[in-house]
Short mmCIF file of C-alpha atoms in Angstrom, two decimals:
data_model
loop_
_atom_site.label_atom_id
_atom_site.label_comp_id
_atom_site.label_asym_id
_atom_site.label_seq_id
_atom_site.Cartn_x
_atom_site.Cartn_y
_atom_site.Cartn_z
CA MET A 1 32.41 -36.90 17.24
CA LYS A 2 30.22 -39.59 18.57
CA ALA A 3 31.73 -42.29 20.82
CA PRO A 4 32.16 -45.82 19.14
CA ASP A 5 28.68 -47.56 18.79
CA GLU A 6 28.65 -51.29 18.06
CA ALA A 7 25.27 -51.08 16.88
CA VAL A 8 26.47 -48.88 13.77
CA VAL A 9 28.56 -50.35 11.27
CA GLY A 10 30.30 -48.17 8.69
CA LEU A 11 30.26 -48.59 4.91
CA ILE A 12 32.50 -47.00 2.12
CA ALA A 13 30.39 -47.46 -1.05
CA GLY A 14 31.69 -47.46 -4.55
CA GLN A 15 29.67 -48.35 -7.84
CA GLY A 16 27.14 -51.06 -8.36
CA ARG A 17 24.74 -53.36 -6.67
CA LEU A 18 27.20 -54.90 -4.14
CA PRO A 19 26.76 -52.02 -1.57
CA PHE A 20 23.02 -52.38 -1.75
CA ASN A 21 23.43 -55.96 -0.84
CA VAL A 22 25.90 -55.54 1.86
CA ALA A 23 23.48 -52.67 3.28
CA GLU A 24 20.58 -55.07 3.18
CA GLY A 25 22.54 -57.56 5.19
CA ILE A 26 23.62 -55.04 7.79
CA ARG A 27 20.01 -54.12 8.28
CA ARG A 28 18.83 -57.76 8.51
CA ALA A 29 21.45 -58.01 11.26
CA GLY A 30 19.65 -55.24 13.25
CA LYS A 31 22.53 -52.80 13.08
CA LYS A 32 22.34 -49.24 11.86
CA ILE A 33 24.39 -48.31 8.69
CA ALA A 34 26.65 -45.24 8.53
CA CYS A 35 27.70 -44.88 4.77
CA VAL A 36 30.01 -42.56 2.83
CA GLY A 37 29.34 -42.96 -0.68
CA ILE A 38 32.37 -42.23 -3.06
CA ALA A 39 31.25 -39.11 -5.10
CA GLY A 40 30.69 -39.91 -8.88
CA ASN A 41 30.67 -43.66 -7.96
CA ALA A 42 28.11 -44.46 -5.41
CA GLU A 43 24.48 -44.86 -6.49
CA PRO A 44 22.47 -42.05 -4.98
CA GLU A 45 19.58 -44.53 -4.05
CA LEU A 46 21.73 -46.25 -1.56
CA ALA A 47 21.18 -43.38 0.93
CA ASP A 48 17.59 -44.83 1.24
CA LEU A 49 18.85 -47.93 2.85
CA CYS A 50 21.20 -46.10 5.35
CA ASP A 51 20.63 -44.41 8.56
CA PHE A 52 23.44 -41.82 7.96
CA TYR A 53 24.68 -41.00 4.50
CA ARG A 54 27.44 -38.57 3.19
CA PRO A 55 28.76 -38.25 -0.33
CA VAL A 56 32.68 -37.99 -0.03
CA PRO A 57 35.53 -37.12 -2.53
CA ILE A 58 37.51 -40.17 -3.68
CA SER A 59 40.69 -38.67 -2.67
CA ARG A 60 39.73 -37.15 1.03
CA LEU A 61 40.43 -39.90 3.04
CA GLY A 62 40.36 -37.72 6.25
CA THR A 63 36.76 -36.83 5.18
CA TRP A 64 35.67 -40.54 5.16
CA ILE A 65 37.32 -40.82 8.54
CA LYS A 66 35.49 -37.51 9.95
CA TRP A 67 32.05 -38.73 8.96
CA LEU A 68 32.16 -42.37 9.71
CA ARG A 69 33.46 -41.25 13.17
CA ARG A 70 30.69 -38.64 13.52
CA PHE A 71 28.12 -41.20 12.75
CA GLY A 72 29.79 -43.40 15.46
CA ALA A 73 30.92 -46.22 12.90
CA ARG A 74 34.32 -47.77 13.76
CA GLU A 75 34.15 -51.36 12.04
CA THR A 76 33.49 -50.67 8.40
CA ILE A 77 32.98 -52.46 5.19
CA MET A 78 34.52 -51.05 1.77
CA VAL A 79 32.73 -52.66 -1.29
CA GLY A 80 31.74 -51.46 -4.93
CA ARG A 81 33.72 -50.58 -8.04
CA VAL A 82 35.83 -47.63 -8.65
CA ALA A 83 36.92 -47.07 -12.23
CA LYS A 84 40.46 -48.30 -11.85
CA ALA A 85 41.47 -48.25 -15.63
CA ASP A 86 40.35 -44.53 -15.49
CA LEU A 87 42.59 -43.72 -12.72
CA HIS A 88 45.52 -45.22 -14.78
CA LYS A 89 44.61 -43.58 -17.73
CA ALA A 90 44.62 -40.26 -15.87
CA GLY A 91 48.36 -40.32 -14.78
CA LEU A 92 49.67 -39.36 -11.37
CA LEU A 93 49.97 -35.57 -11.99
CA ASN A 94 46.44 -35.50 -13.32
CA LEU A 95 45.29 -37.16 -10.61
CA VAL A 96 46.64 -34.76 -8.04
CA LEU A 97 45.46 -31.60 -9.98
CA SER A 98 41.90 -33.05 -10.63
CA TYR A 99 41.13 -34.60 -7.28
CA LEU A 100 43.11 -32.29 -4.83
CA PRO A 101 44.37 -35.19 -2.31
CA ASP A 102 44.27 -34.65 1.22
CA TRP A 103 47.60 -35.13 3.40
CA ARG A 104 46.37 -39.03 4.08
CA VAL A 105 46.12 -39.77 0.27
CA LEU A 106 49.57 -38.10 -0.24
CA ARG A 107 50.92 -40.01 2.62
CA ILE A 108 49.51 -43.13 1.07
CA THR A 109 50.74 -42.28 -2.24
CA ALA A 110 54.46 -41.45 -1.14
CA LYS A 111 54.44 -44.94 0.65
CA ILE A 112 53.16 -46.71 -2.57
CA LEU A 113 56.01 -44.97 -4.77
CA ARG A 114 58.36 -46.86 -2.54
CA SER A 115 56.95 -50.04 -3.38
CA ASP A 116 54.39 -50.71 -6.31
CA TRP A 117 50.81 -49.96 -7.46
CA GLN A 118 49.45 -53.14 -7.23
CA ASP A 119 45.59 -53.47 -5.91
CA ASP A 120 46.84 -55.28 -2.57
CA THR A 121 49.54 -52.57 -1.97
CA VAL A 122 46.95 -49.65 -2.39
CA LEU A 123 44.15 -51.32 -0.67
CA ASN A 124 46.29 -52.47 2.35
CA ALA A 125 47.80 -48.83 2.51
CA ILE A 126 44.37 -47.31 2.74
CA SER A 127 43.24 -49.85 5.19
CA ASP A 128 46.25 -48.94 7.22
CA GLU A 129 45.57 -45.01 6.96
CA LEU A 130 41.98 -45.76 7.70
CA GLN A 131 43.03 -47.64 11.08
CA THR A 132 45.16 -44.62 12.12
CA GLY A 133 41.97 -42.44 12.21
CA GLY A 134 40.21 -45.18 14.28
CA ILE A 135 38.34 -46.92 11.54
CA THR A 136 38.80 -50.80 10.80
CA LEU A 137 38.14 -52.54 7.93
CA ILE A 138 36.29 -55.88 8.25
CA ASP A 139 35.33 -58.77 5.91
CA SER A 140 33.11 -57.35 3.22
CA THR A 141 31.06 -60.22 3.13
CA GLN A 142 30.50 -60.71 7.07
CA TYR A 143 26.93 -59.51 6.80
CA SER A 144 25.89 -61.14 3.51
CA THR A 145 27.33 -64.63 3.56
CA GLU A 146 24.24 -65.86 1.82
CA HIS A 147 25.50 -64.23 -1.34
CA LEU A 148 28.47 -66.46 -1.61
CA ALA A 149 28.85 -68.99 -4.02
CA GLU A 150 28.38 -72.52 -3.13
CA SER A 151 30.28 -75.65 -4.06
CA GLY A 152 28.99 -77.52 -7.17
CA ILE A 153 26.24 -76.58 -9.45
CA MET A 154 23.95 -73.56 -8.56
CA THR A 155 21.62 -73.51 -11.21
CA ARG A 156 19.22 -76.09 -12.75
CA ILE A 157 20.93 -76.21 -15.92
CA LYS A 158 24.36 -78.31 -15.65
CA PRO A 159 27.65 -78.08 -17.63
CA GLY A 160 28.23 -80.74 -19.90
CA GLU A 161 31.26 -82.93 -19.90
CA ARG A 162 33.31 -80.70 -22.25
CA MET A 163 32.68 -77.92 -20.03
CA MET A 164 33.72 -79.80 -17.20
CA ALA A 165 36.79 -80.97 -18.82
CA ASP A 166 37.67 -77.04 -19.44
CA ILE A 167 36.91 -76.09 -15.74
CA GLU A 168 39.55 -78.75 -14.75
CA TYR A 169 41.98 -77.52 -17.26
CA GLY A 170 41.54 -74.01 -16.60
CA TRP A 171 41.38 -73.93 -12.86
CA ASP A 172 45.02 -74.37 -12.14
CA ILE A 173 45.93 -71.66 -14.72
CA VAL A 174 43.61 -69.08 -13.36
CA LYS A 175 44.75 -69.60 -9.82
CA LYS A 176 48.41 -69.32 -11.13
CA LEU A 177 47.72 -66.15 -12.60
CA GLY A 178 46.22 -64.91 -9.43
CA GLU A 179 49.66 -65.33 -7.72
CA PHE A 180 51.13 -62.71 -9.97
CA ASP A 181 48.33 -60.50 -9.72
CA VAL A 182 47.60 -60.39 -13.53
CA GLY A 183 43.69 -60.97 -13.21
CA GLN A 184 41.12 -62.99 -11.88
CA ALA A 185 39.39 -64.59 -14.89
CA ILE A 186 40.09 -66.48 -18.10
CA ALA A 187 38.07 -67.83 -20.80
CA VAL A 188 38.68 -71.37 -21.94
CA LYS A 189 37.46 -73.74 -24.85
CA ASN A 190 38.53 -77.21 -25.66
CA ARG A 191 41.28 -76.85 -23.15
CA GLU A 192 42.57 -73.49 -24.62
CA VAL A 193 42.70 -70.17 -23.17
CA ILE A 194 41.26 -67.84 -25.52
CA ALA A 195 41.21 -64.67 -23.21
CA VAL A 196 42.75 -63.47 -19.82
CA GLU A 197 41.35 -60.64 -17.68
CA ALA A 198 43.95 -57.94 -16.97
CA ILE A 199 43.18 -54.28 -16.06
CA GLU A 200 40.25 -53.88 -18.26
CA GLY A 201 37.90 -55.80 -15.97
CA THR A 202 35.77 -59.03 -16.57
CA ALA A 203 33.14 -57.29 -18.75
CA GLU A 204 35.56 -56.40 -21.40
CA MET A 205 37.41 -59.48 -21.14
CA ILE A 206 34.30 -61.44 -21.86
CA GLU A 207 33.30 -59.25 -25.03
CA ARG A 208 36.98 -60.04 -26.23
CA ALA A 209 36.29 -63.50 -25.66
CA GLY A 210 33.31 -63.50 -27.74
CA LYS A 211 34.96 -61.88 -30.62
CA PHE A 212 37.82 -64.57 -30.52
CA CYS A 213 35.41 -67.45 -30.18
CA ARG A 214 32.33 -66.83 -32.55
CA SER A 215 31.35 -70.07 -32.33
CA GLY A 216 30.52 -69.92 -28.80
CA GLY A 217 30.45 -72.50 -26.06
CA TRP A 218 33.54 -71.21 -24.22
CA THR A 219 33.67 -71.02 -20.21
CA LEU A 220 34.34 -68.18 -17.88
CA ILE A 221 36.49 -69.24 -14.95
CA LYS A 222 36.83 -66.49 -12.33
CA THR A 223 38.43 -66.94 -9.11
CA ALA A 224 39.82 -65.20 -5.89
CA LYS A 225 43.55 -64.57 -5.48
CA PRO A 226 45.49 -67.08 -3.35
CA GLY A 227 45.15 -65.67 0.11
CA GLN A 228 42.42 -63.40 -0.84
CA ASP A 229 41.82 -60.57 1.64
CA MET A 230 38.10 -60.70 2.13
CA ARG A 231 38.06 -57.21 3.22
CA PHE A 232 38.33 -55.81 -0.18
CA ASP A 233 38.15 -56.56 -3.95
CA VAL A 234 36.33 -60.02 -3.46
CA PRO A 235 35.50 -61.20 -6.87
CA CYS A 236 31.96 -60.63 -7.86
CA ILE A 237 29.62 -61.74 -10.56
CA GLY A 238 26.10 -60.64 -11.28
CA ALA A 239 23.02 -60.28 -13.68
CA ASP A 240 24.99 -57.92 -15.87
CA THR A 241 27.65 -60.75 -16.06
CA ILE A 242 25.10 -63.22 -17.26
CA LYS A 243 23.74 -60.87 -19.75
CA ASP A 244 27.20 -60.22 -21.17
CA LEU A 245 27.99 -63.92 -21.27
CA LYS A 246 24.83 -64.75 -23.23
CA GLU A 247 25.54 -61.69 -25.60
CA ASN A 248 28.99 -63.22 -26.08
CA LYS A 249 27.89 -66.93 -26.78
CA ALA A 250 29.59 -68.31 -23.62
CA GLY A 251 28.25 -71.65 -22.32
CA CYS A 252 29.21 -71.51 -18.67
CA VAL A 253 30.48 -69.41 -15.71
CA VAL A 254 32.83 -70.78 -13.01
CA VAL A 255 33.50 -69.16 -9.66
CA GLU A 256 35.38 -70.03 -6.48
CA ALA A 257 33.05 -71.10 -3.84
CA GLY A 258 33.20 -69.34 -0.56
CA LYS A 259 35.03 -66.52 -2.01
CA THR A 260 32.84 -65.08 -4.80
CA PHE A 261 29.95 -62.75 -4.44
CA ILE A 262 26.91 -63.38 -6.40
CA ILE A 263 25.11 -59.99 -6.58
CA ASP A 264 21.50 -60.42 -6.16
CA LYS A 265 22.08 -64.08 -5.89
CA PRO A 266 18.56 -65.48 -6.37
CA GLU A 267 17.75 -63.13 -9.35
CA THR A 268 21.17 -63.80 -10.84
CA LEU A 269 20.79 -67.63 -10.39
CA ALA A 270 17.27 -67.36 -11.84
CA LEU A 271 18.36 -65.29 -15.02
CA ALA A 272 21.16 -67.84 -15.68
CA ASP A 273 18.84 -70.57 -15.87
CA LYS A 274 16.47 -68.39 -18.22
CA LEU A 275 19.37 -67.88 -20.65
CA LYS A 276 20.78 -71.16 -20.26
CA ILE A 277 24.06 -70.32 -18.62
CA PRO A 278 25.13 -73.01 -16.04
CA VAL A 279 26.94 -71.46 -12.92
CA TYR A 280 29.32 -73.58 -11.13
CA GLY A 281 31.15 -73.23 -7.85
CA HIS A 282 34.51 -74.99 -7.70
#
């Protein structure tokens, strides 16, 4: 095992473009990147951005720790999606049989079974277990703050008065839902909630809202949880979100300023302007 190296930042990567944006930020800061990519989730191309890269099983935290320490990383960022709905569908017994978890995951599972399966409980248990192996999770936006949402209108196209009224109506509602860990997004039109995000995720909620509101012009409001832990599960939007909104006739998207990551921000905002979807930071 290498001694800790302050010039090396660890990266635990799941699905999507977010790990790429984070890796680019680490690189701009002049740091080396030691990445463990969750097998079946992380994009193989991510390896090209990293100084060290190793695919690892999702259920082997000991393997994550081994490779991060071997590469000299201690402070580590964990970002990217893991298909949560698929894990719930599989069931606990199938997960054990399919993924053959190591003793660290079994210890986490035992701890969670005494509590609950809420995201914060699971993620904090993972963080605590990584810490016992000498790996410290840090703010996932630390090296990529330029991608965070800003306050106010971020696109050239602006939301109209009716949309602004829907924003103010829906904001307190979605924040209250966050207190119960229900979801991080709602769809609103004419001061009426037409869809609420649950375990299916934002993309499927957008599709559902489009079916309920075929006349279009509804607003997506996506926020962080109260007391959002910036080490993990930071809310995100990106080009795919904008495309989904357009396809389902949304009129606007609202995100929480300073706590929402806009993936490939310049390109995403340019696309929003092209498709006439205002992006607003609350």
